[in-house]
Short mmCIF file of C-alpha atoms in Angstrom, two decimals:
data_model
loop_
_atom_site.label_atom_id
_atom_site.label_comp_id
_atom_site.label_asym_id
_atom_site.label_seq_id
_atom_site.Cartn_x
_atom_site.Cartn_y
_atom_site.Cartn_z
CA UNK A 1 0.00 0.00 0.00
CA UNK A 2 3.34 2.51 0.83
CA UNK A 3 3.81 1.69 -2.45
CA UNK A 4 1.07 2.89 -4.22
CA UNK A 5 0.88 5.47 -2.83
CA UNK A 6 4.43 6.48 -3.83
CA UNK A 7 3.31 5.40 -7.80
CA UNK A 8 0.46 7.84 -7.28
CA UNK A 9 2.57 10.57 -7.03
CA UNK A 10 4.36 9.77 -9.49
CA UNK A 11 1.67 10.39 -11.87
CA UNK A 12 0.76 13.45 -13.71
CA UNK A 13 -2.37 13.96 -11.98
CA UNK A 14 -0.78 12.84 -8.50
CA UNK A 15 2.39 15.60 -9.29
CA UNK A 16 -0.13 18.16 -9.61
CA UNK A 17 -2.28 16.61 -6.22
CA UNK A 18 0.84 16.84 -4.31
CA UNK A 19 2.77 20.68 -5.71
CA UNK A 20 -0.90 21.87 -4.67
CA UNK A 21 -1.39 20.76 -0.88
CA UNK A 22 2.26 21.68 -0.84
CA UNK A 23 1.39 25.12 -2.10
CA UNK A 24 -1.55 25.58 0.62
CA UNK A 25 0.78 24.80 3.07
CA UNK A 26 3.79 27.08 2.38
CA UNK A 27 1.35 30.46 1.33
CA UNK A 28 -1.26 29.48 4.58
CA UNK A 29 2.13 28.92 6.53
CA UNK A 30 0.41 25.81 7.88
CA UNK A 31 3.94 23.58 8.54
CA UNK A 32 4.58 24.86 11.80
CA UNK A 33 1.28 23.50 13.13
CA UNK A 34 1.79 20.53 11.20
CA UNK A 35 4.78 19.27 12.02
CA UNK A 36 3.64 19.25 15.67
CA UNK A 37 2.05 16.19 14.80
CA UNK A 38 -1.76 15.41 12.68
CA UNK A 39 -4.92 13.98 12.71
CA UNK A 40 -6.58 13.23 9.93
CA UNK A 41 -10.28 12.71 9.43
CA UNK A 42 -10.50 9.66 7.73
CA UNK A 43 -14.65 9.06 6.55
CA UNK A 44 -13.04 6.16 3.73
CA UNK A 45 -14.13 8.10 0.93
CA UNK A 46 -11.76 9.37 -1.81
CA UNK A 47 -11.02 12.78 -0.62
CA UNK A 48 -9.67 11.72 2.86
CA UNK A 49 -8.19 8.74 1.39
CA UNK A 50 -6.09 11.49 -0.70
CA UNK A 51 -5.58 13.72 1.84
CA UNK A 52 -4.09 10.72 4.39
CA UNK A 53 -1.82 9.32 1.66
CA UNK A 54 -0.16 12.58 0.50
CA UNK A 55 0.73 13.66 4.22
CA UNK A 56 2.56 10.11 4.54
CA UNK A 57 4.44 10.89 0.95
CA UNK A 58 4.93 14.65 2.23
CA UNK A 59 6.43 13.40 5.53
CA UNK A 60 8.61 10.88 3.63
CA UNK A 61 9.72 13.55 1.21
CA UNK A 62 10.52 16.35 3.01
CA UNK A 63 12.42 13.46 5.68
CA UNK A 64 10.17 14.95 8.49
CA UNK A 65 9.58 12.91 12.12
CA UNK A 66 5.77 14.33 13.01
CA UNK A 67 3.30 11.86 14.01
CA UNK A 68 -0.13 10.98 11.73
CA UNK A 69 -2.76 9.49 13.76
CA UNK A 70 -6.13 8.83 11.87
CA UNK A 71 -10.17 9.16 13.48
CA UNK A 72 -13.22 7.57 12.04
CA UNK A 73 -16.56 9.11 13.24
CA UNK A 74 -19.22 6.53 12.64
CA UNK A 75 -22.27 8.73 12.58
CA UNK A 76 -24.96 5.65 12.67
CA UNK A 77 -27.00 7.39 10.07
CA UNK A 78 -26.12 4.90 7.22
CA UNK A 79 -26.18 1.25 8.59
CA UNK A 80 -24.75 -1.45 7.18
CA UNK A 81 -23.06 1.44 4.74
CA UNK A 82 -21.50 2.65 7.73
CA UNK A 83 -20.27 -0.81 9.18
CA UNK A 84 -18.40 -0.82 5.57
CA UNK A 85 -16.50 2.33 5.75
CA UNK A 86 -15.21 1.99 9.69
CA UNK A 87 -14.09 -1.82 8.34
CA UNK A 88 -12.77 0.46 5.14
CA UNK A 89 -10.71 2.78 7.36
CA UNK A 90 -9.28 0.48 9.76
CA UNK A 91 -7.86 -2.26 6.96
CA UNK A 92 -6.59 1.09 5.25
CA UNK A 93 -4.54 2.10 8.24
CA UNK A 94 -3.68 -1.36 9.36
CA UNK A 95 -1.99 -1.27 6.03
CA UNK A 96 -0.18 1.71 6.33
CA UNK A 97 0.84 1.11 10.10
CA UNK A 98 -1.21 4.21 11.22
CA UNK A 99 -3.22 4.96 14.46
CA UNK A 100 -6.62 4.75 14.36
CA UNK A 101 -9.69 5.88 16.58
CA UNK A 102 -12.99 5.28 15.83
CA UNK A 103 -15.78 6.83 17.32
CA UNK A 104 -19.65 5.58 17.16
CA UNK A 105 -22.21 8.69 17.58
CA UNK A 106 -26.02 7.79 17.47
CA UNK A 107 -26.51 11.55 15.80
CA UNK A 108 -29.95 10.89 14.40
CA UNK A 109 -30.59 10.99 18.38
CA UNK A 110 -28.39 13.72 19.05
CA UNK A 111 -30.09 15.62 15.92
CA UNK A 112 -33.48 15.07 17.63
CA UNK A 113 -32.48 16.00 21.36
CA UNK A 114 -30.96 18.90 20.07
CA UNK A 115 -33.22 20.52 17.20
CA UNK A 116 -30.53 20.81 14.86
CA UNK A 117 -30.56 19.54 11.18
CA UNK A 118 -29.04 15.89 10.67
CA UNK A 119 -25.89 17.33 8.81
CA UNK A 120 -24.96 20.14 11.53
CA UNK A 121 -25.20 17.89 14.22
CA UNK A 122 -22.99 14.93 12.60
CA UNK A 123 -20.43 17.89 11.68
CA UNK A 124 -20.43 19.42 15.35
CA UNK A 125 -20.08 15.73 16.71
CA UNK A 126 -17.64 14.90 14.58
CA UNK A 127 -15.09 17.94 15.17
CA UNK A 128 -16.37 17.27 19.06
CA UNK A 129 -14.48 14.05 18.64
CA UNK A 130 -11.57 15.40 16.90
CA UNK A 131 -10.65 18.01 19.88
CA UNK A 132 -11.09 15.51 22.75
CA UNK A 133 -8.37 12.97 20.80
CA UNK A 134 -6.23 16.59 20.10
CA UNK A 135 -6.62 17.13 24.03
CA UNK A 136 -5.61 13.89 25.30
CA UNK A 137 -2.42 13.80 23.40
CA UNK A 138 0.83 15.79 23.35
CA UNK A 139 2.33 15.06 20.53
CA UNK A 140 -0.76 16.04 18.04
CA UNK A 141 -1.61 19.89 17.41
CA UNK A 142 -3.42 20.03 14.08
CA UNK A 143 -6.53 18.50 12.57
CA UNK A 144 -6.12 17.91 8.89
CA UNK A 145 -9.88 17.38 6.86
CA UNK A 146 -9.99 16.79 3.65
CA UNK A 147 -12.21 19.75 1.95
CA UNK A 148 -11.45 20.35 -1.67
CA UNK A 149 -11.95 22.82 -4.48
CA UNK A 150 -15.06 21.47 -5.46
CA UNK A 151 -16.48 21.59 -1.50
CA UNK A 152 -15.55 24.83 -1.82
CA UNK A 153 -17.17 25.83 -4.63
CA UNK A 154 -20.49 24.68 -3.08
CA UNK A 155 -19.79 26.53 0.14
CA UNK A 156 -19.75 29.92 -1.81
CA UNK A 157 -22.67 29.04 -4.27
CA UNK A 158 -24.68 28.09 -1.31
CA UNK A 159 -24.09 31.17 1.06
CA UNK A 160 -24.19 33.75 -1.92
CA UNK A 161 -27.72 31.82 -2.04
CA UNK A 162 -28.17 32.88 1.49
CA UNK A 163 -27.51 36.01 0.79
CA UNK A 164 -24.20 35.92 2.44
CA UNK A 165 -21.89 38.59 2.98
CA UNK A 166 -17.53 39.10 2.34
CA UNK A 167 -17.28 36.56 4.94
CA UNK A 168 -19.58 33.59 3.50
CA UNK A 169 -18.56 34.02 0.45
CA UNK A 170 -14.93 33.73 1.39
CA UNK A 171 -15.84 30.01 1.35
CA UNK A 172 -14.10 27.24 3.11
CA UNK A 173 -10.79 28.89 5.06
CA UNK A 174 -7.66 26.62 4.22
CA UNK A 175 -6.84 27.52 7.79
CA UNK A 176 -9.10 27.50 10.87
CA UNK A 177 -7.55 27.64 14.13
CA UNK A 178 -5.88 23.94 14.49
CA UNK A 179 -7.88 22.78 11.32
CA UNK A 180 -5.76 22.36 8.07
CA UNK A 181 -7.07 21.85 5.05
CA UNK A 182 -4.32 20.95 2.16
CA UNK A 183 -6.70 20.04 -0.70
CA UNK A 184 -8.82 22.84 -0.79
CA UNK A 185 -7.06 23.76 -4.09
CA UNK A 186 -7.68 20.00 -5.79
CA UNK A 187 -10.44 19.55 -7.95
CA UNK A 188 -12.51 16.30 -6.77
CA UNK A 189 -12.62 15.01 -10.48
CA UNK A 190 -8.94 14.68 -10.33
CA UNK A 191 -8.67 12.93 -6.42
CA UNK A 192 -11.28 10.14 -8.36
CA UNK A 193 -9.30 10.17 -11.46
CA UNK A 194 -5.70 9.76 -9.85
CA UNK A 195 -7.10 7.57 -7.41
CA UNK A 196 -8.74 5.15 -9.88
CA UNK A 197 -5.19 5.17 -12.09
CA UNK A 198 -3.34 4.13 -9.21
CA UNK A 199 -5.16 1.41 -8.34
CA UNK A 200 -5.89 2.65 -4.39
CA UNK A 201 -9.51 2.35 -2.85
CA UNK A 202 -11.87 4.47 -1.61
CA UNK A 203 -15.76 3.41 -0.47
CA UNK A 204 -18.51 6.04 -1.72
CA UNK A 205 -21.22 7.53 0.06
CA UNK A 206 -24.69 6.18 -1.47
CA UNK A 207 -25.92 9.68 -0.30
CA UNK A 208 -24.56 11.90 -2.34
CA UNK A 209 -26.03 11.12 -5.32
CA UNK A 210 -29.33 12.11 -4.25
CA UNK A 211 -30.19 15.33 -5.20
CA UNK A 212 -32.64 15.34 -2.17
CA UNK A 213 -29.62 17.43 -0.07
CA UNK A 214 -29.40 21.27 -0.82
CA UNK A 215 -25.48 20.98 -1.46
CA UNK A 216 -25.60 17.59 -3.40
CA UNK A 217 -28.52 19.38 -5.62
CA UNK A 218 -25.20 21.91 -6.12
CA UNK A 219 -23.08 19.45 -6.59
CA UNK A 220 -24.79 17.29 -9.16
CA UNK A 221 -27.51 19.81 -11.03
CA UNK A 222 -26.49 23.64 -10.34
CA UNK A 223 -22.66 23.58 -10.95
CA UNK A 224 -22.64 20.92 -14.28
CA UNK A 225 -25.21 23.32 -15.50
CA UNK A 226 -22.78 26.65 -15.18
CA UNK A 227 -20.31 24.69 -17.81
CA UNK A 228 -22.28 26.24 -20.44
CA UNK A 229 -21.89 29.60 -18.76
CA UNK A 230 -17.71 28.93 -18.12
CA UNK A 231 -15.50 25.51 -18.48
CA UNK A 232 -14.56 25.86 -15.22
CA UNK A 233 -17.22 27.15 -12.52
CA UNK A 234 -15.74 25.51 -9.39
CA UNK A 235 -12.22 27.39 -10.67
CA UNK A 236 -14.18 30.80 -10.84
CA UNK A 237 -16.23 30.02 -7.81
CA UNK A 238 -13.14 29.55 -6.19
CA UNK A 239 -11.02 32.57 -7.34
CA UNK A 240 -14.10 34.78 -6.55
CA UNK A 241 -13.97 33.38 -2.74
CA UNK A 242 -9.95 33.91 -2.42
CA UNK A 243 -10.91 37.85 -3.66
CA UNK A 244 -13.64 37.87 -0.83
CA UNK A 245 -11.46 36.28 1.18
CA UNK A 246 -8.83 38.89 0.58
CA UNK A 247 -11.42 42.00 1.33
CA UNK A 248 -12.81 39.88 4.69
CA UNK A 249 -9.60 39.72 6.31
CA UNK A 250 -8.58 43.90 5.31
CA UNK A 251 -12.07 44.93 6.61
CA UNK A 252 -11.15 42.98 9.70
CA UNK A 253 -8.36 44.00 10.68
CA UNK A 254 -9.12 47.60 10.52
CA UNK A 255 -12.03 46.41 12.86
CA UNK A 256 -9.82 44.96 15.23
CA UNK A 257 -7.84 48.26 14.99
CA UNK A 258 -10.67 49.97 15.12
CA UNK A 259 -11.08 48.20 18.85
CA UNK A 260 -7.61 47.62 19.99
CA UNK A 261 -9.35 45.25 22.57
CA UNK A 262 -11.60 47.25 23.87
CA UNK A 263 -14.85 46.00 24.99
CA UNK A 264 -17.00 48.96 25.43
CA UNK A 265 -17.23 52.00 22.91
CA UNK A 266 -18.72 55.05 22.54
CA UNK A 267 -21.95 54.91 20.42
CA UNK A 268 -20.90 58.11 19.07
CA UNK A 269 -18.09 56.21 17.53
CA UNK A 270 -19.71 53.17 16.30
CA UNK A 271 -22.12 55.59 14.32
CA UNK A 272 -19.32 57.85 12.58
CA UNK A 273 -17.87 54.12 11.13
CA UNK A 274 -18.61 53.30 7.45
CA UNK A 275 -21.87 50.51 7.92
CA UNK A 276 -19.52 47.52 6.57
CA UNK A 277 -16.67 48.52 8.98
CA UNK A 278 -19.63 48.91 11.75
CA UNK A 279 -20.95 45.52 10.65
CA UNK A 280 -17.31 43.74 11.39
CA UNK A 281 -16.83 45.67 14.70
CA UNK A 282 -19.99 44.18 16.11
CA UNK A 283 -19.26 41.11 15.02
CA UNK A 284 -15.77 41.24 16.76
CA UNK A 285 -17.54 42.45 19.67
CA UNK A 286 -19.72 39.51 19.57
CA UNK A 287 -17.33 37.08 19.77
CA UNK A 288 -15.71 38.50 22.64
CA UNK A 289 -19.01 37.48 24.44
CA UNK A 290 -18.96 34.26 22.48
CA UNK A 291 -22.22 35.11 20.79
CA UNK A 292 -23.52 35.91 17.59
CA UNK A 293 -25.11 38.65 15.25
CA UNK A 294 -27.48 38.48 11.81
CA UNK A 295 -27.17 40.93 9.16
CA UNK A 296 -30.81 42.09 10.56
CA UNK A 297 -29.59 42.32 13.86
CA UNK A 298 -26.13 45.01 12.40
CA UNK A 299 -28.92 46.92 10.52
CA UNK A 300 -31.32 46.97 14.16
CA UNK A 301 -28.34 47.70 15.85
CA UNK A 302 -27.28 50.61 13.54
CA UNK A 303 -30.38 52.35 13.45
CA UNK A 304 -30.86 53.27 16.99
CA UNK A 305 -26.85 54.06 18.06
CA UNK A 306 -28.38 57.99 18.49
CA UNK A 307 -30.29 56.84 21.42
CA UNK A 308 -27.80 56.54 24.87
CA UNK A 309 -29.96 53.98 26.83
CA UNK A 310 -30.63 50.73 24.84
CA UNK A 311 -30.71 46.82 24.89
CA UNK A 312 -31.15 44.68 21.63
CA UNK A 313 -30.77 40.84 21.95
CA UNK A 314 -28.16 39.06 20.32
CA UNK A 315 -27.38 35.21 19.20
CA UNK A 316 -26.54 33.36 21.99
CA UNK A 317 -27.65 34.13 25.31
CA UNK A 318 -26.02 37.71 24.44
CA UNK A 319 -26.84 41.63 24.76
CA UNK A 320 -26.08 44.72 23.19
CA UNK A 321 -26.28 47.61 25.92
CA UNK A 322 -25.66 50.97 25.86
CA UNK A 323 -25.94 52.64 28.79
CA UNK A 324 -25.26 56.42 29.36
CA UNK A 325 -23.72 56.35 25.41
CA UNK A 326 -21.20 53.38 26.11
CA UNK A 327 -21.59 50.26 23.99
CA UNK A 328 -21.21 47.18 25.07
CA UNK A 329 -21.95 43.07 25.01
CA UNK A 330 -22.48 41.42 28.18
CA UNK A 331 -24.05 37.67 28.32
CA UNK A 332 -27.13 36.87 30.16
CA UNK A 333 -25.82 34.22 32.01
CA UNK A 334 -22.98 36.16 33.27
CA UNK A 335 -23.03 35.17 37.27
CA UNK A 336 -24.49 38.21 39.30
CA UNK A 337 -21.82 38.99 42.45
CA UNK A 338 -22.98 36.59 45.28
CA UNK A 339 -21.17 36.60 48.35
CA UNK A 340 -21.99 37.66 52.29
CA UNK A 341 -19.01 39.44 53.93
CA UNK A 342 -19.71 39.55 57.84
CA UNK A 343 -17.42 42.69 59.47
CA UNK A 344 -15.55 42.26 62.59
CA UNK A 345 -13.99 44.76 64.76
CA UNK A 346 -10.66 46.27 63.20
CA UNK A 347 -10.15 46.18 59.62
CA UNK A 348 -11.98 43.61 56.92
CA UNK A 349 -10.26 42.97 53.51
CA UNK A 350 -12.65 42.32 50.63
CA UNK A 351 -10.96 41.01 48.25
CA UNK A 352 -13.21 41.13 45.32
CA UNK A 353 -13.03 44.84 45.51
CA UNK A 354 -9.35 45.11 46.31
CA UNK A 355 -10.92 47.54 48.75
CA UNK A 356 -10.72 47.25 52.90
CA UNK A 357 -13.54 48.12 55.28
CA UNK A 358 -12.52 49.11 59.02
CA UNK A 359 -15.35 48.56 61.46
CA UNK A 360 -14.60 50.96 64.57
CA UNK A 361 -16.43 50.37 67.30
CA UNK A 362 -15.96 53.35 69.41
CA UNK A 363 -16.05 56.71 68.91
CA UNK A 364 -13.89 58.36 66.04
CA UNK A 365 -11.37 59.81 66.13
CA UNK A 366 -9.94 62.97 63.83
CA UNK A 367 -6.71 60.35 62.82
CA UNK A 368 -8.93 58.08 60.98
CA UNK A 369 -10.64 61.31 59.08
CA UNK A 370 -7.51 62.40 57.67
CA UNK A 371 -8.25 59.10 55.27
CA UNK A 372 -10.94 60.38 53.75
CA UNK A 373 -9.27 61.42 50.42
CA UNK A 374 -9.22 57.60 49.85
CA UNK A 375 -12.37 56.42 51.68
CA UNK A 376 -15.91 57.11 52.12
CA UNK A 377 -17.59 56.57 56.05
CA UNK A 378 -20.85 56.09 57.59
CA UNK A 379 -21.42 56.73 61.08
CA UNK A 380 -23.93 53.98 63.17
CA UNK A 381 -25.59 53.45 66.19
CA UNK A 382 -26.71 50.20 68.12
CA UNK A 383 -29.93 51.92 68.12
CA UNK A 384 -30.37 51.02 64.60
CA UNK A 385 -28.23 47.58 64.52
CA UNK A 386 -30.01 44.65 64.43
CA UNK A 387 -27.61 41.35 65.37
CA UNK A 388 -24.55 41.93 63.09
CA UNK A 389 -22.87 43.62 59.89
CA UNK A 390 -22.04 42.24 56.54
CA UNK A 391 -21.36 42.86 53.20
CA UNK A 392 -23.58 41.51 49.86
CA UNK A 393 -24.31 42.83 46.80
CA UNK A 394 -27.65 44.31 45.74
CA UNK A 395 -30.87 42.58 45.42
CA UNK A 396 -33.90 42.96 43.33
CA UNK A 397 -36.41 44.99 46.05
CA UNK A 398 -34.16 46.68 48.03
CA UNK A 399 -35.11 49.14 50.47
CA UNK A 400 -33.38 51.34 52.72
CA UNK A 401 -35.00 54.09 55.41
CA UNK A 402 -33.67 57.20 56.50
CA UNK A 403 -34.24 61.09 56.41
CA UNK A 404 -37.68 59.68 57.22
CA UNK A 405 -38.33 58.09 53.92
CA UNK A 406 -37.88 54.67 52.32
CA UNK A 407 -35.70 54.81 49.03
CA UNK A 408 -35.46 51.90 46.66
CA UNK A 409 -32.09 51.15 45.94
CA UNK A 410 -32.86 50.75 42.60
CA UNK A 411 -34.22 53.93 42.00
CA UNK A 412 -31.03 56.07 44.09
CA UNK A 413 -28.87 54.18 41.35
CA UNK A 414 -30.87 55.31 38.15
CA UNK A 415 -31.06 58.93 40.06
CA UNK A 416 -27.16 58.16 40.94
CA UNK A 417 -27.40 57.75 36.72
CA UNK A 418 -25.29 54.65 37.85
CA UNK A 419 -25.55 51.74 34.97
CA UNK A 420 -27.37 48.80 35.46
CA UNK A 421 -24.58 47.05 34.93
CA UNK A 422 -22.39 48.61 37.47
CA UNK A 423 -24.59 48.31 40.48
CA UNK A 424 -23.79 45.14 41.45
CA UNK A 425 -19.98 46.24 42.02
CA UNK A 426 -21.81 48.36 45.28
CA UNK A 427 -21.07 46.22 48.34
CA UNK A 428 -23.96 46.98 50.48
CA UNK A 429 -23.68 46.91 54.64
CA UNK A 430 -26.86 44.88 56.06
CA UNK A 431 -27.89 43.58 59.56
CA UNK A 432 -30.33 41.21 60.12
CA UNK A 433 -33.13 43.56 59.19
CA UNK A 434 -31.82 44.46 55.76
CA UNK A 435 -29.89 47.59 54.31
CA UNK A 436 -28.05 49.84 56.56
CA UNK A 437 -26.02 51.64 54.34
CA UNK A 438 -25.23 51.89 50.84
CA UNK A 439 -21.66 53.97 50.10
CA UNK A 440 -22.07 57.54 48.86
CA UNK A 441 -25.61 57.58 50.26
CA UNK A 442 -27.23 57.68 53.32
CA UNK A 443 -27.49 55.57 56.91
CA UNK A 444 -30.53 53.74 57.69
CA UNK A 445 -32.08 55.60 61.14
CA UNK A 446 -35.29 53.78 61.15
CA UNK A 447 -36.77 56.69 62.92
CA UNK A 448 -34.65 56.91 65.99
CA UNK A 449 -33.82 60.41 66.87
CA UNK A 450 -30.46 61.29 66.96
CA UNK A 451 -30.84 62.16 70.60
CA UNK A 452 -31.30 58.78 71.33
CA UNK A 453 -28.25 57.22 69.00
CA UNK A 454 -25.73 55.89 71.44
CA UNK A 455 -22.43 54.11 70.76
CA UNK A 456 -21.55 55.74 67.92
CA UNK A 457 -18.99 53.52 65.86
CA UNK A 458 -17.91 54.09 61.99
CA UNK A 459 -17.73 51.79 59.46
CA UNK A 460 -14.81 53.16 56.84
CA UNK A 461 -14.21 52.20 53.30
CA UNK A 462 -11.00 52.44 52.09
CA UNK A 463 -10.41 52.24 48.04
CA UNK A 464 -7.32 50.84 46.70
CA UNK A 465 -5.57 52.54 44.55
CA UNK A 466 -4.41 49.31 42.13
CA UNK A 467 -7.70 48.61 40.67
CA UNK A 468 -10.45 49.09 38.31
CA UNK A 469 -13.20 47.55 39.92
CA UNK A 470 -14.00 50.16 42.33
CA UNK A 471 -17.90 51.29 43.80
CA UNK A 472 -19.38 54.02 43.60
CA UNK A 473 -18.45 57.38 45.83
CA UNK A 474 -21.01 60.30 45.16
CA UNK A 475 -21.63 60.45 41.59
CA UNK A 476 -18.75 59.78 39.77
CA UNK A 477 -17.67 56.16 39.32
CA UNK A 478 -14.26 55.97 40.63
CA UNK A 479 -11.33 54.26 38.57
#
């Protein structure tokens, strides 16, 4: 079997297989990864056949050490058909002394549990599999697949279909992360034809002759029918998605200067940006917060950046705030601050705030005012303590009493003009009752006269000067 696959390179067809993967790899500068050691998806049919035997003549050639390991992903979708190509694909690399892992994945159930179309959920399975080998081993980094011209000629017909913008129709990257993909310049006529000449098998999916499948309807009606248009449509389709290609990757990089890693902007800059550029910032934004947008969503978006106070839903458990005119993407299953901080005599370092608190119970003194260029105090009474102090953040429905009134916490914030977001940076001081004070407002009296207010004792907050996640002090946000 080494030895056909040697003869197939030595063909004219096989010459022109192997100068192209070698091409990919030198002007998508994938050797690096690649010699760390690959895995190649092996599904048994011709393409990954290909792709598995010219990495073992590429390592032979260029006298390289790197370990090829080899994964089978039986997707259970097939039957018997199935059985054949795992029995296909470990013979194969019996033959040619190569590790194998096979995987079984019911994904007709897993398409089901999940809602997701039969193809999307065998792919997501599938690469699933791939990273959990990649993790368990040392001496593999990259994942090669075995995506070809013609796959990629499909991709870009089918998203320019969807209406697809630069990115979509940029088609199939040769490079993704840890994925490598050394065919994508190779025609599959000529894998089949060089294949065929050289005598080395391959098993064939039964499936893709039906036209029943959008992209096999692509592959065997649309494209054959664009021959009369041009010779070569998967050559065209192709050269059109390295152009895109070319303009996706200028328009975002001048997005991710545009950001320079920042996570929250100005609306008043997001509106002076060209739409397209806007477009790639919010997407850039979006994936900081691991979510997603639509073009509908960019356009919704877009409209309304002259209002200061907004929130638009994104893909993904996501938002798109702007609060006060700063821009930003939180998730909405960030955790909310949850802790309970109990204050003893002396000073209490929270952590979380980089901040400490010094309870003093006694009466204070002028030395520990001379700190209040870096702190903020409240002054109590065991009149109006109830058991004993401690520190939480805010909760929906709080409430705290004095200067004869009960204020909602949430309504001193929004007349603080303190975000939404922000509020739950506030450490609030509580007793068994509830709120007693809430810093850079007032002290809870419940209606005791300050005649009566004995043991006076001060609770000080001091701010550290090494961080940005500061409260609040008056109205101005400290950082």
């Amino acid at each position: 079997m080494v030895d056909k696959i040697h003869n197939l390179f030595l063909l004219e067809k096989g010459k022109n297989i192997y100068e192209s993967a070698c091409s990919v790899i030198a002007d998508e500068n994938m050797f690096p990864l690649l010699n760390e050691g690959v895995l190649v998806g092996l599904s048994g049919g011709a393409d990954s056949v290909m792709l598995l035997s010219f990495l073992i003549e590429y390592k032979k050639q260029k006298g390289l050490s790197f370990p090829i390991a080899a994964v089978h992903v039986n997707h259970c979708i097939r039957g018997e058909e199935a059985e054949r190509d795992e029995f296909f694909c470990k013979k194969l690399c019996e033959e040619l002394e190569v590790e194998l892992f096979v995987e079984k994945i019911d994904v007709p159930s897993l398409a089901k549990t999940s809602g997701k179309g039969l193809e999307e959920a065998a792919r997501e399975a599938r690469y699933s599999v791939f990273e959990d080998i990649i993790q368990g081993r040392n001496d593999i980094s990259a994942i090669a697949v075995a995506h070809n011209r013609s796959d990629n000629a499909e991709t870009v017909l089918f998203n320019i279909l969807r209406g697809s913008g630069a990115r979509g129709a940029s088609g199939i990257r040769p490079v993704r992360d840890n994925i490598l993909r050394p065919l994508i310049r190779v025609a599959k006529a000529d894998i089949l034809s060089a294949l065929d000449i050289a005598g080395i098998s391959y098993v064939t999916d039964s499936t893709n002759q039906s036209s029943e499948y959008t992209r096999n309807y692509l592959r065997n009606e649309v494209i054959p029918a664009l021959q009369r248009i041009t010779p070569e449509p998967e050559k065209m389709l192709s050269r059109f998605a390295d152009n895109m290609r070319s303009d996706d990757d200028f328009i975002t990089l001048q997005a991710k200067d545009f950001l320079r890693g920042r996570k929250e902007i100005k609306n008043s800059e997001l509106r002076a940006l060209h739409y397209s550029l806007f477009v790639r910032v919010l997407g850039e934004m979006a994936s900081f917060a691991n979510a997603g947008i639509s073009s509908q969503i960019a356009s919704d978006i877009y409209k309304i950046l002259d209002k200061d106070n907004f929130n638009y839903s994104l893909i993904g458990e996501a938002c798109f705030s702007c609060e006060r005119g700063i821009c930003k993407i939180t998730r909405n299953d960030d955790e909310k601050p949850d802790y309970l901080f109990k204050l003893e005599n002396g000073t209490n370092s929270l952590s979380r705030f980089h901040s400490d608190f010094l309870l003093v119970k006694e009466k204070v003194e002028k030395t520990y005012l001379n700190i209040y260029k870096i702190s903020i105090q409240a002054n109590l009474s065991s009149a109006i303590i109830s058991g004993s102090l401690h520190l939480r953040p805010k909760k929906d429905g709080d409430t705290v009493f004095y200067g004869g009134m009960t204020h909602k916490l949430k309504k001193l914030f929004s007349d603080r003009k303190i975000p939404p977001s922000k509020r739950a940076l506030i450490p609030i001081l509580c007793d068994d009752k509830g709120v007693v004070w809430v810093p850079g407002f007032g002290v809870r009296d419940d209606g005791v006269p300050p005649e009566k207010r004995r043991d006076l004792y001060a609770v000080i907050g001091i701010l550290s000067t090494d961080t940005k996640n500061r409260f609040y002090v008056g109205t101005e946000y400290k950082t």
